[in-house]
Each structure stands twice: as C-alpha cells, then as structure tokens.
C-alpha cells in the first residue's frame, strides 16, 4: 500500500515538475538542449512530430494505467519509474557546471535531489512494508 506520506511527497514532486517545466519554457530550454535538438531532428515537420509524440504519450499512459490497475508490485514499479525523474533532471546542474553559467531549468532542478531523497526513502519504506 502507498502511504499517505508518499502521496504527499508525490504531490510535492508534481508541483516541482510543473514549476520546472515553466522555468524551462520561460528560459528557452528546448533550443539549447542537445537531446531536444537530436530528437527534433528525427522528424521532418511539425505535424509528424505532433502525431508521434502525442500518440507515444497516450500509449505509454495506457500501459502505465494498466500496470496501476493490476496493482501489487507493479504499482511500486511504476512509482520507481516515476522516481527516475530525480536522477534524470540532474543533467541541468551538470550542464550548468560544464558551461560555467546558468543553464535553463537549473534553478528548480536543484530541488530534485532534495525531494528525491525523501521520495526514494519513503518508497523503499512502503515497499518493505508491503513485502513483510
């Protein structure tokens, strides 16, 4: 079972993700990020990119929804997958160090490790309680 404490941390995480996305939009993240540049080069035009991105997201959403409906350990696997965001977003801080300056998304990205520690700690506690 997912504890109320983990649910609260998850809500804080979502608020952080939204704030982080807003910072990326305001500071012009997508034209500077090497991954965004690479993945956008895979598409020939905007309609093609829109189709594939929207459909991939909805297919992924359906799969994740199915795993959550199954429940049990799958619920914790989905939560662990969500928790990977706390590691992935460290690239903002790394890129800021490499460029020796501000990198879009860096300010809110500094909070990911802090929230991530609490998230992963509580997820492991909940996982152990479920398996004991």
PDB file of C-alpha atoms in Angstrom:
ATOM      1  CA  UNK A   1       0.000   0.000   0.000  1.00  0.00           C
ATOM      2  CA  UNK A   2       1.164   3.501  -0.776  1.00  0.00           C
ATOM      3  CA  UNK A   3       1.396   5.549   2.418  1.00  0.00           C
ATOM      4  CA  UNK A   4      -0.156   8.977   2.817  1.00  0.00           C
ATOM      5  CA  UNK A   5       3.366  10.340   3.350  1.00  0.00           C
ATOM      6  CA  UNK A   6       4.463   9.061  -0.080  1.00  0.00           C
ATOM      7  CA  UNK A   7       1.316  10.515  -1.636  1.00  0.00           C
ATOM      8  CA  UNK A   8       2.184  13.934  -0.178  1.00  0.00           C
ATOM      9  CA  UNK A   9       5.757  13.688  -1.460  1.00  0.00           C
ATOM     10  CA  UNK A  10       4.380  12.671  -4.860  1.00  0.00           C
ATOM     11  CA  UNK A  11       2.170  15.779  -4.886  1.00  0.00           C
ATOM     12  CA  UNK A  12       5.157  17.971  -3.998  1.00  0.00           C
ATOM     13  CA  UNK A  13       7.066  16.256  -6.815  1.00  0.00           C
ATOM     14  CA  UNK A  14       4.327  17.066  -9.308  1.00  0.00           C
ATOM     15  CA  UNK A  15       4.318  20.714  -8.253  1.00  0.00           C
ATOM     16  CA  UNK A  16       8.101  20.780  -8.676  1.00  0.00           C
ATOM     17  CA  UNK A  17       7.800  19.194 -12.134  1.00  0.00           C
ATOM     18  CA  UNK A  18       5.275  21.836 -13.214  1.00  0.00           C
ATOM     19  CA  UNK A  19       7.456  24.659 -11.859  1.00  0.00           C
ATOM     20  CA  UNK A  20      10.471  23.136 -13.585  1.00  0.00           C
ATOM     21  CA  UNK A  21       8.639  22.908 -16.902  1.00  0.00           C
ATOM     22  CA  UNK A  22       7.587  26.537 -16.582  1.00  0.00           C
ATOM     23  CA  UNK A  23      11.184  27.569 -15.902  1.00  0.00           C
ATOM     24  CA  UNK A  24      12.315  25.627 -18.984  1.00  0.00           C
ATOM     25  CA  UNK A  25       9.709  27.359 -21.151  1.00  0.00           C
ATOM     26  CA  UNK A  26      10.489  30.843 -19.831  1.00  0.00           C
ATOM     27  CA  UNK A  27      14.267  30.453 -20.112  1.00  0.00           C
ATOM     28  CA  UNK A  28      14.356  28.822 -23.559  1.00  0.00           C
ATOM     29  CA  UNK A  29      15.403  25.274 -22.725  1.00  0.00           C
ATOM     30  CA  UNK A  30      14.362  23.406 -25.869  1.00  0.00           C
ATOM     31  CA  UNK A  31      16.514  25.241 -28.447  1.00  0.00           C
ATOM     32  CA  UNK A  32      19.642  24.794 -26.281  1.00  0.00           C
ATOM     33  CA  UNK A  33      19.345  21.215 -25.056  1.00  0.00           C
ATOM     34  CA  UNK A  34      21.293  18.667 -27.080  1.00  0.00           C
ATOM     35  CA  UNK A  35      18.677  15.939 -26.531  1.00  0.00           C
ATOM     36  CA  UNK A  36      15.844  18.178 -27.714  1.00  0.00           C
ATOM     37  CA  UNK A  37      17.869  19.128 -30.769  1.00  0.00           C
ATOM     38  CA  UNK A  38      18.651  15.479 -31.534  1.00  0.00           C
ATOM     39  CA  UNK A  39      15.091  14.189 -31.101  1.00  0.00           C
ATOM     40  CA  UNK A  40      13.563  17.055 -33.072  1.00  0.00           C
ATOM     41  CA  UNK A  41      15.883  16.177 -35.962  1.00  0.00           C
ATOM     42  CA  UNK A  42      14.173  12.775 -36.214  1.00  0.00           C
ATOM     43  CA  UNK A  43      11.001  14.405 -37.569  1.00  0.00           C
ATOM     44  CA  UNK A  44      10.542  16.044 -40.947  1.00  0.00           C
ATOM     45  CA  UNK A  45       7.828  18.512 -39.919  1.00  0.00           C
ATOM     46  CA  UNK A  46       5.691  19.677 -37.005  1.00  0.00           C
ATOM     47  CA  UNK A  47       2.580  17.572 -37.822  1.00  0.00           C
ATOM     48  CA  UNK A  48       4.694  14.407 -37.919  1.00  0.00           C
ATOM     49  CA  UNK A  49       6.337  15.273 -34.597  1.00  0.00           C
ATOM     50  CA  UNK A  50       2.972  16.140 -33.049  1.00  0.00           C
ATOM     51  CA  UNK A  51       1.457  12.840 -34.183  1.00  0.00           C
ATOM     52  CA  UNK A  52       4.255  10.636 -32.890  1.00  0.00           C
ATOM     53  CA  UNK A  53       4.790  12.457 -29.620  1.00  0.00           C
ATOM     54  CA  UNK A  54       1.089  12.652 -28.721  1.00  0.00           C
ATOM     55  CA  UNK A  55       0.437   9.027 -29.668  1.00  0.00           C
ATOM     56  CA  UNK A  56       3.519   7.726 -27.891  1.00  0.00           C
ATOM     57  CA  UNK A  57       2.480   9.591 -24.752  1.00  0.00           C
ATOM     58  CA  UNK A  58      -1.082   8.240 -24.822  1.00  0.00           C
ATOM     59  CA  UNK A  59       0.119   4.662 -25.488  1.00  0.00           C
ATOM     60  CA  UNK A  60       2.541   4.973 -22.590  1.00  0.00           C
ATOM     61  CA  UNK A  61      -0.248   6.390 -20.407  1.00  0.00           C
ATOM     62  CA  UNK A  62      -2.499   3.402 -21.220  1.00  0.00           C
ATOM     63  CA  UNK A  63       0.283   0.947 -20.380  1.00  0.00           C
ATOM     64  CA  UNK A  64       1.054   2.678 -17.077  1.00  0.00           C
ATOM     65  CA  UNK A  65      -2.680   2.793 -16.257  1.00  0.00           C
ATOM     66  CA  UNK A  66      -2.898  -0.954 -16.875  1.00  0.00           C
ATOM     67  CA  UNK A  67       0.017  -1.606 -14.515  1.00  0.00           C
ATOM     68  CA  UNK A  68      -1.607   0.550 -11.830  1.00  0.00           C
ATOM     69  CA  UNK A  69      -4.898  -1.335 -12.208  1.00  0.00           C
ATOM     70  CA  UNK A  70      -3.077  -4.647 -11.778  1.00  0.00           C
ATOM     71  CA  UNK A  71      -1.623  -3.205  -8.588  1.00  0.00           C
ATOM     72  CA  UNK A  72       0.632  -5.152  -6.269  1.00  0.00           C
ATOM     73  CA  UNK A  73       4.304  -4.881  -7.047  1.00  0.00           C
ATOM     74  CA  UNK A  74       3.510  -3.244 -10.412  1.00  0.00           C
ATOM     75  CA  UNK A  75       2.304  -0.165  -8.579  1.00  0.00           C
ATOM     76  CA  UNK A  76       5.707   0.133  -6.926  1.00  0.00           C
ATOM     77  CA  UNK A  77       7.491  -0.440 -10.238  1.00  0.00           C
ATOM     78  CA  UNK A  78       5.521   2.474 -11.731  1.00  0.00           C
ATOM     79  CA  UNK A  79       6.430   4.618  -8.709  1.00  0.00           C
ATOM     80  CA  UNK A  80      10.096   3.646  -9.128  1.00  0.00           C
ATOM     81  CA  UNK A  81       9.894   4.590 -12.804  1.00  0.00           C
ATOM     82  CA  UNK A  82       8.457   7.952 -11.761  1.00  0.00           C
ATOM     83  CA  UNK A  83      11.303   8.291  -9.252  1.00  0.00           C
ATOM     84  CA  UNK A  84      13.849   8.120 -12.053  1.00  0.00           C
ATOM     85  CA  UNK A  85      12.994  11.773 -12.782  1.00  0.00           C
ATOM     86  CA  UNK A  86      15.011  12.750  -9.710  1.00  0.00           C
ATOM     87  CA  UNK A  87      18.153  11.352 -11.366  1.00  0.00           C
ATOM     88  CA  UNK A  88      17.406  12.401 -14.948  1.00  0.00           C
ATOM     89  CA  UNK A  89      16.925  16.062 -14.068  1.00  0.00           C
ATOM     90  CA  UNK A  90      20.416  16.278 -12.587  1.00  0.00           C
ATOM     91  CA  UNK A  91      21.608  16.989 -16.137  1.00  0.00           C
ATOM     92  CA  UNK A  92      20.619  20.655 -15.641  1.00  0.00           C
ATOM     93  CA  UNK A  93      23.125  21.052 -12.817  1.00  0.00           C
ATOM     94  CA  UNK A  94      25.780  19.114 -14.732  1.00  0.00           C
ATOM     95  CA  UNK A  95      25.251  21.237 -17.862  1.00  0.00           C
ATOM     96  CA  UNK A  96      25.431  24.402 -15.744  1.00  0.00           C
ATOM     97  CA  UNK A  97      28.781  23.267 -14.355  1.00  0.00           C
ATOM     98  CA  UNK A  98      30.060  22.355 -17.824  1.00  0.00           C
ATOM     99  CA  UNK A  99      29.038  25.707 -19.307  1.00  0.00           C
ATOM    100  CA  UNK A 100      30.138  27.570 -16.181  1.00  0.00           C
ATOM    101  CA  UNK A 101      26.886  29.551 -16.084  1.00  0.00           C
ATOM    102  CA  UNK A 102      23.128  29.380 -15.937  1.00  0.00           C
ATOM    103  CA  UNK A 103      21.524  26.526 -17.857  1.00  0.00           C
ATOM    104  CA  UNK A 104      17.744  26.659 -18.492  1.00  0.00           C
ATOM    105  CA  UNK A 105      15.883  24.762 -15.776  1.00  0.00           C
ATOM    106  CA  UNK A 106      18.795  24.822 -13.359  1.00  0.00           C
ATOM    107  CA  UNK A 107      17.096  26.697 -10.508  1.00  0.00           C
ATOM    108  CA  UNK A 108      14.199  24.299  -9.982  1.00  0.00           C
ATOM    109  CA  UNK A 109      16.415  21.304 -10.833  1.00  0.00           C
ATOM    110  CA  UNK A 110      18.425  21.970  -7.672  1.00  0.00           C
ATOM    111  CA  UNK A 111      15.387  20.872  -5.641  1.00  0.00           C
ATOM    112  CA  UNK A 112      15.095  17.467  -7.364  1.00  0.00           C
ATOM    113  CA  UNK A 113      17.798  15.746  -5.269  1.00  0.00           C
ATOM    114  CA  UNK A 114      16.241  17.028  -2.028  1.00  0.00           C
ATOM    115  CA  UNK A 115      12.724  15.869  -2.893  1.00  0.00           C
ATOM    116  CA  UNK A 116      14.185  12.713  -4.451  1.00  0.00           C
ATOM    117  CA  UNK A 117      15.859  11.650  -1.208  1.00  0.00           C
ATOM    118  CA  UNK A 118      12.558  11.880   0.671  1.00  0.00           C
ATOM    119  CA  UNK A 119      10.671  10.214  -2.203  1.00  0.00           C
ATOM    120  CA  UNK A 120      13.020   7.241  -2.553  1.00  0.00           C
ATOM    121  CA  UNK A 121      13.338   6.801   1.216  1.00  0.00           C
ATOM    122  CA  UNK A 122       9.567   6.642   1.647  1.00  0.00           C
ATOM    123  CA  UNK A 123       9.101   4.443  -1.443  1.00  0.00           C
ATOM    124  CA  UNK A 124      11.572   1.909  -0.034  1.00  0.00           C
ATOM    125  CA  UNK A 125       9.844   2.006   3.370  1.00  0.00           C
ATOM    126  CA  UNK A 126       6.463   1.381   1.720  1.00  0.00           C
ATOM    127  CA  UNK A 127       7.935  -1.387  -0.473  1.00  0.00           C
ATOM    128  CA  UNK A 128       9.401  -3.156   2.575  1.00  0.00           C
ATOM    129  CA  UNK A 129       6.115  -2.875   4.496  1.00  0.00           C
ATOM    130  CA  UNK A 130       4.262  -4.395   1.558  1.00  0.00           C
ATOM    131  CA  UNK A 131       6.710  -7.297   1.309  1.00  0.00           C
ATOM    132  CA  UNK A 132       6.933  -8.038   5.042  1.00  0.00           C
TER     133      UNK A 132
END
